[in-house]
PDB file of C-alpha atoms in Angstrom:
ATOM      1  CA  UNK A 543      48.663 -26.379 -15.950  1.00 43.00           C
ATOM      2  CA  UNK A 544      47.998 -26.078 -19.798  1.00 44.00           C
ATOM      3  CA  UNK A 545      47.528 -22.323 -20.934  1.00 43.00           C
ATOM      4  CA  UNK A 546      45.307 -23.709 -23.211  1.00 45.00           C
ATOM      5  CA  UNK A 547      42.860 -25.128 -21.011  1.00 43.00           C
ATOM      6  CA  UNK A 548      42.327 -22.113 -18.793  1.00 44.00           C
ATOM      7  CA  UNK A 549      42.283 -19.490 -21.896  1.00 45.00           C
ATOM      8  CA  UNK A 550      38.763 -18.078 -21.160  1.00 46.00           C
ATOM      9  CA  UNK A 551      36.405 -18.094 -23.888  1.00 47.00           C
ATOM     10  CA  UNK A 552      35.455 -14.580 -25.176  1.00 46.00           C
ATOM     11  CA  UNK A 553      31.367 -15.321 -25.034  1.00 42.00           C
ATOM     12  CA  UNK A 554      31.878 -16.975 -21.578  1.00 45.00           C
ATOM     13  CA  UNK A 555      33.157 -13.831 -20.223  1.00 44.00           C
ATOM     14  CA  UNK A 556      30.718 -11.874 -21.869  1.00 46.00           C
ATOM     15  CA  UNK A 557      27.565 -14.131 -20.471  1.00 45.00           C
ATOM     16  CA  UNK A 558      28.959 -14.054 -17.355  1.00 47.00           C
ATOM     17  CA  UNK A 559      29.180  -9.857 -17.661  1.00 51.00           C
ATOM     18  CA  UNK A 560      25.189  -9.834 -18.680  1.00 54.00           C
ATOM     19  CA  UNK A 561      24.422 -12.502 -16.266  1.00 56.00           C
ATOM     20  CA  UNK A 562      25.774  -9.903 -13.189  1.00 58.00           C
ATOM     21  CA  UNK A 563      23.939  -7.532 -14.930  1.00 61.00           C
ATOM     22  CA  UNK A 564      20.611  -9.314 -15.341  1.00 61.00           C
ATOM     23  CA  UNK A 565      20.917 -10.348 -11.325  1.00 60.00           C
ATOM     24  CA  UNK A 566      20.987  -6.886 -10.359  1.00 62.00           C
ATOM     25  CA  UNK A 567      18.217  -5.964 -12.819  1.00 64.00           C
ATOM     26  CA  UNK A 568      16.170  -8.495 -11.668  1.00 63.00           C
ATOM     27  CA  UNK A 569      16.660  -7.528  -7.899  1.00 63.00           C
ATOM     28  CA  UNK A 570      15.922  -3.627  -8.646  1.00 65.00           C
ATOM     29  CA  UNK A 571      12.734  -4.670 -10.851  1.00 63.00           C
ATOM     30  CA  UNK A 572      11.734  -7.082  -7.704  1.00 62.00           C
ATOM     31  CA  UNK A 573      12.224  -4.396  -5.272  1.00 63.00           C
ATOM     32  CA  UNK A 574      10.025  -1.908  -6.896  1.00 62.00           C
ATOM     33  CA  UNK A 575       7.030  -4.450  -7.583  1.00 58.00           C
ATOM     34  CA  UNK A 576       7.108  -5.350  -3.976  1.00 60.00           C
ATOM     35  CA  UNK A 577       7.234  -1.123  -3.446  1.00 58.00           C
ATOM     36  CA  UNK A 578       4.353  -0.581  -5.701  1.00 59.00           C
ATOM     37  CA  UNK A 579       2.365  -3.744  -4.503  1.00 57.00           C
ATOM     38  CA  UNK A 580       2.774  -2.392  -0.314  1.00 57.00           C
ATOM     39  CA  UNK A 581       2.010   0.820  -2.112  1.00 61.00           C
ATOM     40  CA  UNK A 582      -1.145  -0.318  -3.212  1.00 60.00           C
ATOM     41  CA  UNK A 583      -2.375  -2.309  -0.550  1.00 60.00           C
ATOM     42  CA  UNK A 584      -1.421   0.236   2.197  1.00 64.00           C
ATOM     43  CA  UNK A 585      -3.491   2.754   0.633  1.00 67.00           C
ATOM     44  CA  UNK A 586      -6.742   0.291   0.263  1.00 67.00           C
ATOM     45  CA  UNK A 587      -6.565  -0.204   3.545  1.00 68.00           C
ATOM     46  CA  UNK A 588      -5.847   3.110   5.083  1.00 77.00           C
ATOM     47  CA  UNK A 589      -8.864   3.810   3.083  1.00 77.00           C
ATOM     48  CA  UNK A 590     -11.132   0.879   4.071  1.00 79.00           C
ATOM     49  CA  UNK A 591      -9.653   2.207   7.707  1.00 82.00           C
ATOM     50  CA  UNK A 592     -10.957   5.916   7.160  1.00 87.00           C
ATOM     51  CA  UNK A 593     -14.369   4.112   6.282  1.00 89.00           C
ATOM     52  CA  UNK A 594     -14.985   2.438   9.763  1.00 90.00           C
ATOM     53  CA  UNK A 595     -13.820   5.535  11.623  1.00 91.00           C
ATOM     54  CA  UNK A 596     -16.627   7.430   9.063  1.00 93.00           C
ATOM     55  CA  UNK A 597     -19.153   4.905  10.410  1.00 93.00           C
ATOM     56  CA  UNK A 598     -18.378   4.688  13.579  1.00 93.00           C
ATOM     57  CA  UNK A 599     -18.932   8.684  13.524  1.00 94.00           C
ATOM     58  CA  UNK A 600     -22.429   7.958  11.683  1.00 94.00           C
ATOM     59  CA  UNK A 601     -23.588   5.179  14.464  1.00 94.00           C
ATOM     60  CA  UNK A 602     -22.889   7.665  17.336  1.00 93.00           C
ATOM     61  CA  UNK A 603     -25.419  10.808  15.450  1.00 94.00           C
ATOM     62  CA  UNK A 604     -27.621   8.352  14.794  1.00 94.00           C
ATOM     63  CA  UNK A 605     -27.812   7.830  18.618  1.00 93.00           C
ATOM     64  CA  UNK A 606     -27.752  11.458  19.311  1.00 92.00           C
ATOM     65  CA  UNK A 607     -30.661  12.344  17.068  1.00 92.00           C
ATOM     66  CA  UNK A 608     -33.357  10.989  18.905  1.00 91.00           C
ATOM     67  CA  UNK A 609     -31.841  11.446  22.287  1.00 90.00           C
ATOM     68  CA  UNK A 610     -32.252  15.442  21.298  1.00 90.00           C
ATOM     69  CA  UNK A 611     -35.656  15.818  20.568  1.00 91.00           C
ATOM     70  CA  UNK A 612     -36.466  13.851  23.649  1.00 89.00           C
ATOM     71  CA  UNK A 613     -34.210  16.531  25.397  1.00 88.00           C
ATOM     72  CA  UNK A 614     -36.732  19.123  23.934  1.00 87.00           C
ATOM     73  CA  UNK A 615     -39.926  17.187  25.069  1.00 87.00           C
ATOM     74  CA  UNK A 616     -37.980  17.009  28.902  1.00 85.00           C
ATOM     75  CA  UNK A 617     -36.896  21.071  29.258  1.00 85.00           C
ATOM     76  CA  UNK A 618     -37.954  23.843  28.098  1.00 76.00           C
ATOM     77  CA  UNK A 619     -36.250  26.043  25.902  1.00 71.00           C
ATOM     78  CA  UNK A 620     -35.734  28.772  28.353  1.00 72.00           C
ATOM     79  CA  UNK A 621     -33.051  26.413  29.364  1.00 77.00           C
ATOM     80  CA  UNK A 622     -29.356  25.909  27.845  1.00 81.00           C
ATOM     81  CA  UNK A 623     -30.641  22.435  27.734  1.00 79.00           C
ATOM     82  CA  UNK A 624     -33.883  23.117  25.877  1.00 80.00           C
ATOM     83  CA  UNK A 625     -31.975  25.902  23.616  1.00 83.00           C
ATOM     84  CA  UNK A 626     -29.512  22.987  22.930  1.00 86.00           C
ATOM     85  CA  UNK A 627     -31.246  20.329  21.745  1.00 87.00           C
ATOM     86  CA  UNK A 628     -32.546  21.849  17.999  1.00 89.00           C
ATOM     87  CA  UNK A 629     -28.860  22.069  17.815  1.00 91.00           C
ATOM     88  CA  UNK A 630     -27.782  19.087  18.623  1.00 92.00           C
ATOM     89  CA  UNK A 631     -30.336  17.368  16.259  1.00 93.00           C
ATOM     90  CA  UNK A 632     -29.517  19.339  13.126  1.00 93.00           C
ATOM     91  CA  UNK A 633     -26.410  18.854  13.873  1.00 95.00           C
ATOM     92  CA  UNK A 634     -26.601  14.753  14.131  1.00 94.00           C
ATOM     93  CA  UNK A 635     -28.333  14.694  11.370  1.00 95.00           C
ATOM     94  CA  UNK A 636     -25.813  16.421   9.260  1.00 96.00           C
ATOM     95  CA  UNK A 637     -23.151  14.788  10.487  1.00 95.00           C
ATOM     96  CA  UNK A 638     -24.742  11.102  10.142  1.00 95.00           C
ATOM     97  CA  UNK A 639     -25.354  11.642   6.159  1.00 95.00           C
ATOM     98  CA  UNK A 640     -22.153  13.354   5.664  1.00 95.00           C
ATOM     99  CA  UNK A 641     -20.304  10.647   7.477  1.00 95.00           C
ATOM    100  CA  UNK A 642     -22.440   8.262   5.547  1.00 95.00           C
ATOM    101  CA  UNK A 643     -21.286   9.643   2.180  1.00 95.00           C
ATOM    102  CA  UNK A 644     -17.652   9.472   3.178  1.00 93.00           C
ATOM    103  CA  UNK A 645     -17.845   5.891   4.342  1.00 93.00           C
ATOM    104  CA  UNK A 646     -19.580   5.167   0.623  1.00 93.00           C
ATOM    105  CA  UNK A 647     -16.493   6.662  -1.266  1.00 91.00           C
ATOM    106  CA  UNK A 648     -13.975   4.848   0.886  1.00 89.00           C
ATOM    107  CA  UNK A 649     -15.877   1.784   0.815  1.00 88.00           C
ATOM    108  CA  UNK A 650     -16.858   1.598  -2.991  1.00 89.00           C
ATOM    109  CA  UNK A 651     -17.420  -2.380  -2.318  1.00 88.00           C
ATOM    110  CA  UNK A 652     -19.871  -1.261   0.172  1.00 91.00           C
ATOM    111  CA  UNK A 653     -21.555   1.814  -1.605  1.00 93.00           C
ATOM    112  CA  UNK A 654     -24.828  -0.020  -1.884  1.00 94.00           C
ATOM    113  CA  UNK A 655     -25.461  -1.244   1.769  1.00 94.00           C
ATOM    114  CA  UNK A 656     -24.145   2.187   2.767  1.00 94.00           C
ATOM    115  CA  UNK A 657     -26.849   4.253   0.778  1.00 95.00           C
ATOM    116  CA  UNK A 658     -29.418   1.755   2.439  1.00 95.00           C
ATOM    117  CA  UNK A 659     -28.825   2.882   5.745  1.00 95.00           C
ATOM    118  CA  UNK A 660     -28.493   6.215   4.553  1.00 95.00           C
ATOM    119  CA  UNK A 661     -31.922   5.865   2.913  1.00 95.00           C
ATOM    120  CA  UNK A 662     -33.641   4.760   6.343  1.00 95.00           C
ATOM    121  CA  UNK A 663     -32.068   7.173   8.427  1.00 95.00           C
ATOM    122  CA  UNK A 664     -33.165  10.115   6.249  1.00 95.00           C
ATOM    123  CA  UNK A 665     -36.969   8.214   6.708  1.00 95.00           C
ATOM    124  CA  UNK A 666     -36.319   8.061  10.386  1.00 95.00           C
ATOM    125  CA  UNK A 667     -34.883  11.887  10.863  1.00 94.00           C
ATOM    126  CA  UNK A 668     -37.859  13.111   8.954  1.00 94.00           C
ATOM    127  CA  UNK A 669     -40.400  11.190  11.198  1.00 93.00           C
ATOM    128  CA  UNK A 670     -37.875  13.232  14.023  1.00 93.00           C
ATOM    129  CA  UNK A 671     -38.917  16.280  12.851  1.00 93.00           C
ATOM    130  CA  UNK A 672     -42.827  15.539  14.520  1.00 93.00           C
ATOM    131  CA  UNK A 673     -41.890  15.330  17.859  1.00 92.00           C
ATOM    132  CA  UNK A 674     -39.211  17.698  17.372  1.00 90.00           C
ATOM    133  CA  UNK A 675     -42.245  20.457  16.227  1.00 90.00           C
ATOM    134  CA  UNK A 676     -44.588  19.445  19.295  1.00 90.00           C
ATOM    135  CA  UNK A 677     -41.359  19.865  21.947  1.00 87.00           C
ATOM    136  CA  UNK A 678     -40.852  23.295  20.228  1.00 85.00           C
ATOM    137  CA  UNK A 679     -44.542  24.176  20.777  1.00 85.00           C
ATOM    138  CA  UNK A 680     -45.179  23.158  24.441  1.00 87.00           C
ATOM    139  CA  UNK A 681     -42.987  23.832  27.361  1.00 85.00           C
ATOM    140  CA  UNK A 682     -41.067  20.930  28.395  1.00 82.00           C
ATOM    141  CA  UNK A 683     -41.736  18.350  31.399  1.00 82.00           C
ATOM    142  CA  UNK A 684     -39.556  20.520  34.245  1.00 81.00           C
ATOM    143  CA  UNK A 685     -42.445  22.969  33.997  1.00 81.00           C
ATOM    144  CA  UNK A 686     -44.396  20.075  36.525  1.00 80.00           C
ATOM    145  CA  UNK A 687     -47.710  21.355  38.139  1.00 80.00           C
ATOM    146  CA  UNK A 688     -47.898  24.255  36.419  1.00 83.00           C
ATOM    147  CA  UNK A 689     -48.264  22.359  32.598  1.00 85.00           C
ATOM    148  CA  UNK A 690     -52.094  22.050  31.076  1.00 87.00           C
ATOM    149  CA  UNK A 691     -54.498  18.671  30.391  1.00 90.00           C
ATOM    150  CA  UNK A 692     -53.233  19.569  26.389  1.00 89.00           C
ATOM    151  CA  UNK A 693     -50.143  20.302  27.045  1.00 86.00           C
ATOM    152  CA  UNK A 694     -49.819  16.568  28.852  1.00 89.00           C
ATOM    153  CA  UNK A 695     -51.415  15.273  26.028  1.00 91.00           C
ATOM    154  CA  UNK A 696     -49.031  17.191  23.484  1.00 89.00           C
ATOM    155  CA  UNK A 697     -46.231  16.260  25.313  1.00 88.00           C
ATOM    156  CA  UNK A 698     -47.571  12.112  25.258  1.00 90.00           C
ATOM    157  CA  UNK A 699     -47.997  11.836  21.943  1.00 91.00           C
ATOM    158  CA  UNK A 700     -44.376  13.571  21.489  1.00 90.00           C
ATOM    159  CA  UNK A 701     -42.391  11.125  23.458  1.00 90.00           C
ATOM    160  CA  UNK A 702     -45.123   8.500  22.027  1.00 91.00           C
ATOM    161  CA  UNK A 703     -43.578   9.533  18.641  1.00 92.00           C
ATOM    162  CA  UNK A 704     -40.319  10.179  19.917  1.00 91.00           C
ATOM    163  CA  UNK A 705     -39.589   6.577  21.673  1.00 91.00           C
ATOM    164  CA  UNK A 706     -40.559   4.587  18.254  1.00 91.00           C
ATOM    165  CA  UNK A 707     -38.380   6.673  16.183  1.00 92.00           C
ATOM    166  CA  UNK A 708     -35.905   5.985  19.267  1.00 92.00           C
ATOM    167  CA  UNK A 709     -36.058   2.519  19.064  1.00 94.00           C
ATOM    168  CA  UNK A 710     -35.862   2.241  15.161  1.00 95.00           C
ATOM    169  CA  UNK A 711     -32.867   4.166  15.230  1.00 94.00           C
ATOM    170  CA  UNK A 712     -30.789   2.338  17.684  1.00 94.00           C
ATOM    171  CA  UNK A 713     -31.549  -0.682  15.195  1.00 95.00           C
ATOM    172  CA  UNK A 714     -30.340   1.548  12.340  1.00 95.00           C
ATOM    173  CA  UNK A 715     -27.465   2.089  14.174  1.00 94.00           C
ATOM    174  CA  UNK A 716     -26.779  -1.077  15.112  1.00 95.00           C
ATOM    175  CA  UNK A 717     -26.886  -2.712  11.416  1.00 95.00           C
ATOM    176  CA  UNK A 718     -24.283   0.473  10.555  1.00 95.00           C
ATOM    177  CA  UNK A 719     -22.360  -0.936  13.556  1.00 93.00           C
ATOM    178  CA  UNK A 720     -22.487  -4.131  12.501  1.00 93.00           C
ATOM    179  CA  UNK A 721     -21.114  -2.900   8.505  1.00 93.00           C
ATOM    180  CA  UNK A 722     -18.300  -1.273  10.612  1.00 91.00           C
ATOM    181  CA  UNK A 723     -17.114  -4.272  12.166  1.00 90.00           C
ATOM    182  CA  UNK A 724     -17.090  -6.109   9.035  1.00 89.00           C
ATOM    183  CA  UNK A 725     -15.173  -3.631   7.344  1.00 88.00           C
ATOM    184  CA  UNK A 726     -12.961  -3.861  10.215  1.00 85.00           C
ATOM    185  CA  UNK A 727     -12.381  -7.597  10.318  1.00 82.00           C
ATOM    186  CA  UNK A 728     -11.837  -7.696   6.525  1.00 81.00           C
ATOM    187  CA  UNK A 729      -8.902  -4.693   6.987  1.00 76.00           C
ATOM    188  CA  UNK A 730      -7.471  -7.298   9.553  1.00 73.00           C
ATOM    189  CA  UNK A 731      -7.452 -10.148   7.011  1.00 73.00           C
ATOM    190  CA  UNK A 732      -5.617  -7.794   3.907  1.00 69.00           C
ATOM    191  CA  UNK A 733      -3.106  -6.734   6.454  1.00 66.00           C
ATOM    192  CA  UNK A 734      -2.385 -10.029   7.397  1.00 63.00           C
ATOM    193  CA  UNK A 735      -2.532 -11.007   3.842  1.00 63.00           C
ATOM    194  CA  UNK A 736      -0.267  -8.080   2.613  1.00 68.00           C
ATOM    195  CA  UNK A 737       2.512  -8.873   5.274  1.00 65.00           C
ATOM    196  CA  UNK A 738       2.343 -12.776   4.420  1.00 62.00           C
ATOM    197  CA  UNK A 739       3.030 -11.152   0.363  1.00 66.00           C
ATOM    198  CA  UNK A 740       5.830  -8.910   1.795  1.00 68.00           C
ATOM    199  CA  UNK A 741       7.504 -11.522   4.075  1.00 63.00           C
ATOM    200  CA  UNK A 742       7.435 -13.502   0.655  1.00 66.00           C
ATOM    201  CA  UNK A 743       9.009 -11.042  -1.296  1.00 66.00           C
ATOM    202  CA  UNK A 744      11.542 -10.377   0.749  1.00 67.00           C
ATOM    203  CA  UNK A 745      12.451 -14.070   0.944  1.00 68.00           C
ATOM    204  CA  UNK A 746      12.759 -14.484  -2.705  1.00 69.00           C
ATOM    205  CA  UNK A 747      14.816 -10.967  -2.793  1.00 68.00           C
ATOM    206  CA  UNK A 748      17.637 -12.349  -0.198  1.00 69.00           C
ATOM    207  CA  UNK A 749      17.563 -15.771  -1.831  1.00 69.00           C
ATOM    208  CA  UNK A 750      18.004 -14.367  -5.015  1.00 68.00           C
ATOM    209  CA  UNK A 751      20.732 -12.016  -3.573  1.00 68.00           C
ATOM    210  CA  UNK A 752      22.539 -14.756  -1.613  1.00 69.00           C
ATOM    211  CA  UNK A 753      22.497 -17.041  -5.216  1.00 69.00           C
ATOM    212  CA  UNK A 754      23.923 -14.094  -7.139  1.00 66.00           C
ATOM    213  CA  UNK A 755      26.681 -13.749  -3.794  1.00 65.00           C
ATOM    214  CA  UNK A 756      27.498 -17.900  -3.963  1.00 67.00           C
ATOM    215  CA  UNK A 757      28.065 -17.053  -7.897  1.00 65.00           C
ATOM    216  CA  UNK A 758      30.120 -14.714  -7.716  1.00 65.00           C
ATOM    217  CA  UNK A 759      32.817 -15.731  -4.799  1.00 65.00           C
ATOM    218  CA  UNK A 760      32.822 -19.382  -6.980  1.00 62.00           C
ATOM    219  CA  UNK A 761      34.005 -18.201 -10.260  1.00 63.00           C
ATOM    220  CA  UNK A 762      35.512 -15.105  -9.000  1.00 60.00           C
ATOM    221  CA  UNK A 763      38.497 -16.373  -8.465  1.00 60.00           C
ATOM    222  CA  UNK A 764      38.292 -18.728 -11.542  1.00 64.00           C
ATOM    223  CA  UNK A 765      38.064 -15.599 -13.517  1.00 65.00           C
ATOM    224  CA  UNK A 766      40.868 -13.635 -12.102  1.00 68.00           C
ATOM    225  CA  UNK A 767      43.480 -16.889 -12.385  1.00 65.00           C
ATOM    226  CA  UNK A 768      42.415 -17.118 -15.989  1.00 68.00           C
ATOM    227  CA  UNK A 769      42.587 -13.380 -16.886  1.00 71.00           C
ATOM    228  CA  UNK A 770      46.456 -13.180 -15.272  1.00 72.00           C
ATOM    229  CA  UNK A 771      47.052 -16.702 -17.368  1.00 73.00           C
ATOM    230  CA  UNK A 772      45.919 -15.029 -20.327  1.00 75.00           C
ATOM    231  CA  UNK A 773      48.406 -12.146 -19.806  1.00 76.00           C
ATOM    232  CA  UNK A 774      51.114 -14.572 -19.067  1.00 76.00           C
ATOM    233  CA  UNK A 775      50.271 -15.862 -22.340  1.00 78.00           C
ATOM    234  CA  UNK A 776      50.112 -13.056 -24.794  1.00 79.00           C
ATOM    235  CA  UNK A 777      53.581 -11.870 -23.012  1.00 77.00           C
ATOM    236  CA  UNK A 778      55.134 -15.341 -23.914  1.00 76.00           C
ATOM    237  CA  UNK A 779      53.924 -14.603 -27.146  1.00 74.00           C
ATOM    238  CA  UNK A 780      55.133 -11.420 -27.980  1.00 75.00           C
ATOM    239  CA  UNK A 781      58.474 -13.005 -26.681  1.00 75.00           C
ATOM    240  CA  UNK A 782      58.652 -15.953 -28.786  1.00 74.00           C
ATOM    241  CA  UNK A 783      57.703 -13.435 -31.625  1.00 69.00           C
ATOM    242  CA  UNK A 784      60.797 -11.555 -30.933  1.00 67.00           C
ATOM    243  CA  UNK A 785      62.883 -14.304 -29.949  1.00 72.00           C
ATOM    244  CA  UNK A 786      62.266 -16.096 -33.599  1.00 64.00           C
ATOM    245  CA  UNK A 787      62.203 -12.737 -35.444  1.00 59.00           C
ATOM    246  CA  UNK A 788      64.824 -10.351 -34.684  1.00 59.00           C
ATOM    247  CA  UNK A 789      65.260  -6.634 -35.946  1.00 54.00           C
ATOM    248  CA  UNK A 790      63.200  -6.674 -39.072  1.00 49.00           C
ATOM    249  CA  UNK A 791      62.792  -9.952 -40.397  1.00 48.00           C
ATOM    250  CA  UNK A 792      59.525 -11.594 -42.006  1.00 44.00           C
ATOM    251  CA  UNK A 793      56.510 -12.286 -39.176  1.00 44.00           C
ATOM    252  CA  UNK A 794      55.252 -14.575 -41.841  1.00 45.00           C
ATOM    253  CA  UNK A 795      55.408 -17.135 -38.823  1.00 43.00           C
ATOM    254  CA  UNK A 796      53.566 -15.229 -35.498  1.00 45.00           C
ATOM    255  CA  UNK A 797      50.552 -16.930 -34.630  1.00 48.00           C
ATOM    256  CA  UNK A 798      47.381 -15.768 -35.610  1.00 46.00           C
ATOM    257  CA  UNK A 799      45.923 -12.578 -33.438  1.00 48.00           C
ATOM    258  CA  UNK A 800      49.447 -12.283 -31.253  1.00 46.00           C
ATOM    259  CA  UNK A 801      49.896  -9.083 -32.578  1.00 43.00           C
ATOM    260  CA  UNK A 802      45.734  -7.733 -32.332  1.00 45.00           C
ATOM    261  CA  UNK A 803      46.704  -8.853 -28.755  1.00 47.00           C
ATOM    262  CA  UNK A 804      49.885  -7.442 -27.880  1.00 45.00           C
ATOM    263  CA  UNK A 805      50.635  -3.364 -26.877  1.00 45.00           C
ATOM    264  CA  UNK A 806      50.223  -0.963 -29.622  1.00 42.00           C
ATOM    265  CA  UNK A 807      54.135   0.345 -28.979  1.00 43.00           C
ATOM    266  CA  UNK A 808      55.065  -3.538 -29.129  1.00 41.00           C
ATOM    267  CA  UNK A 809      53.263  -4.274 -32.445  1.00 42.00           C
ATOM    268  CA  UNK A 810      54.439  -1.672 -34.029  1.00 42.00           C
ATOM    269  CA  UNK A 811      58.015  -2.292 -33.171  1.00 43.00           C
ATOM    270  CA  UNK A 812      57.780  -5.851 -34.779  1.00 40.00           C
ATOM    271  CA  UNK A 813      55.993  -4.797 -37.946  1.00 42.00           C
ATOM    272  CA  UNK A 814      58.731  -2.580 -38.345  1.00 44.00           C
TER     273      UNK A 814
END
């Protein structure tokens, strides 16, 4: 084999040094895009996630509000029941707009539909607040044969009141229902989206890494032949040098960069 042919070029070497740097660059940078992209979209939808468990929470109150005050037309409030059910409403009704304004900030997409329901349930839970009054005033239905012609007739127009509020807030709760399950069916699609992205990624990583592998195993051995050639070749040099310049004579005739190539002690032997 000719020394000459394998005698590696000095800026081949040196791409080949920034091109195993660059691979391993590039496979960091990729990594931490694909990090910061799961990042991203795990966060959106843990929080699209903690917006249908928010409605969800706001459907149920919604059911529970009118369900109380007809609790208070039914027993009196000399009962735990009747004691209960002012209670329970306030309660529902807290919880529905606070659960309400949580699903808005999770759900800024959503914010506007969200403060539409919110806006009819605050109608609804003030029209409540009638038959709640009238099941605070007169005892409650358990009282039987002993309960007046006008306290009948309170008690009537209470659950009169009290079952069309009931029935607009089961629709109410239905349409926030219905937001919930959209929110939920969309989370479904970006999670199936965001593993699709990831499955991608990771792909193009191990291709990428299996590319940079093949490289290297090719001309690895191609590289270590030629540097031991290249050794070979400055030591046949430094021999010829001394071979056709003994002791001190003029090195008028070594070959351009022998000596910048040979060992300092060497060099400095034949210059002498």
């Amino acid at each position: 084999m000719n020394l000459r042919v394998v005698w590696p070029r000095p800026l081949w070497f040196r791409f080949v040094a920034w091109f195993d740097g660059i691979v391993v660059v590039a496979l960091v940078v990729a990594a931490l895009a694909l990090h910061m992209i799961n990042e991203q979209a795990l966060e959106a939808a843990s929080e699209r996630n903690l917006a249908t468990t928010a409605l969800e929470r706001a459907s149920q109150a919604i059911l529970t509000a009118p369900y109380a005050v007809l609790s208070l037309l039914e027993y009196d409030d000399n009962t735990q029941a009747g004691r209960d059910a002012p209670v329970l409403f306030r309660d529902a009704v807290h919880t529905a707009k606070r659960s309400l304004d949580e699903a808005a900030r999770l759900a800024p997409e959503h914010a506007a539909r969200i403060d539409e329901l919110k806006s009819r349930f605050e109608v609804l839970a003030e029209q409540a607040e009638i038959p709640l009054a009238i099941g605070n005033a007169t005892p409650g239905l358990t009282r039987g044969a002993s309960l007046t012609a006008t306290d009948l007739a309170q008690l009537a127009s209470g659950a009169r009141l009290a079952a069309e509020t009931d029935v607009q807030m089961r629709s109410l709760a239905r349409d926030v229902s219905a937001l919930d399950a959209a929110l939920i069916e969309a989370n479904s699609r970006a999670v199936a989206g965001l593993e699709a992205r990831s499955d991608a990624a990771l792909l193009t990583m191990v291709a990428a890494g299996l590319a940079a592998l093949g490289y290297f195993r090719a001309f690895g051995e191609k590289r270590t032949v030629a540097r031991l050639l290249s050794r070979r070749r400055r030591r046949q040099e430094l021999l010829a040098v001394e071979t056709d310049h003994p002791g001190g004579e003029s090195l008028g005739a070594v070959p351009e960069g022998s000596l910048s190539n040979a060992p300092y002690g060497v060099a400095r032997s034949i210059s002498r």
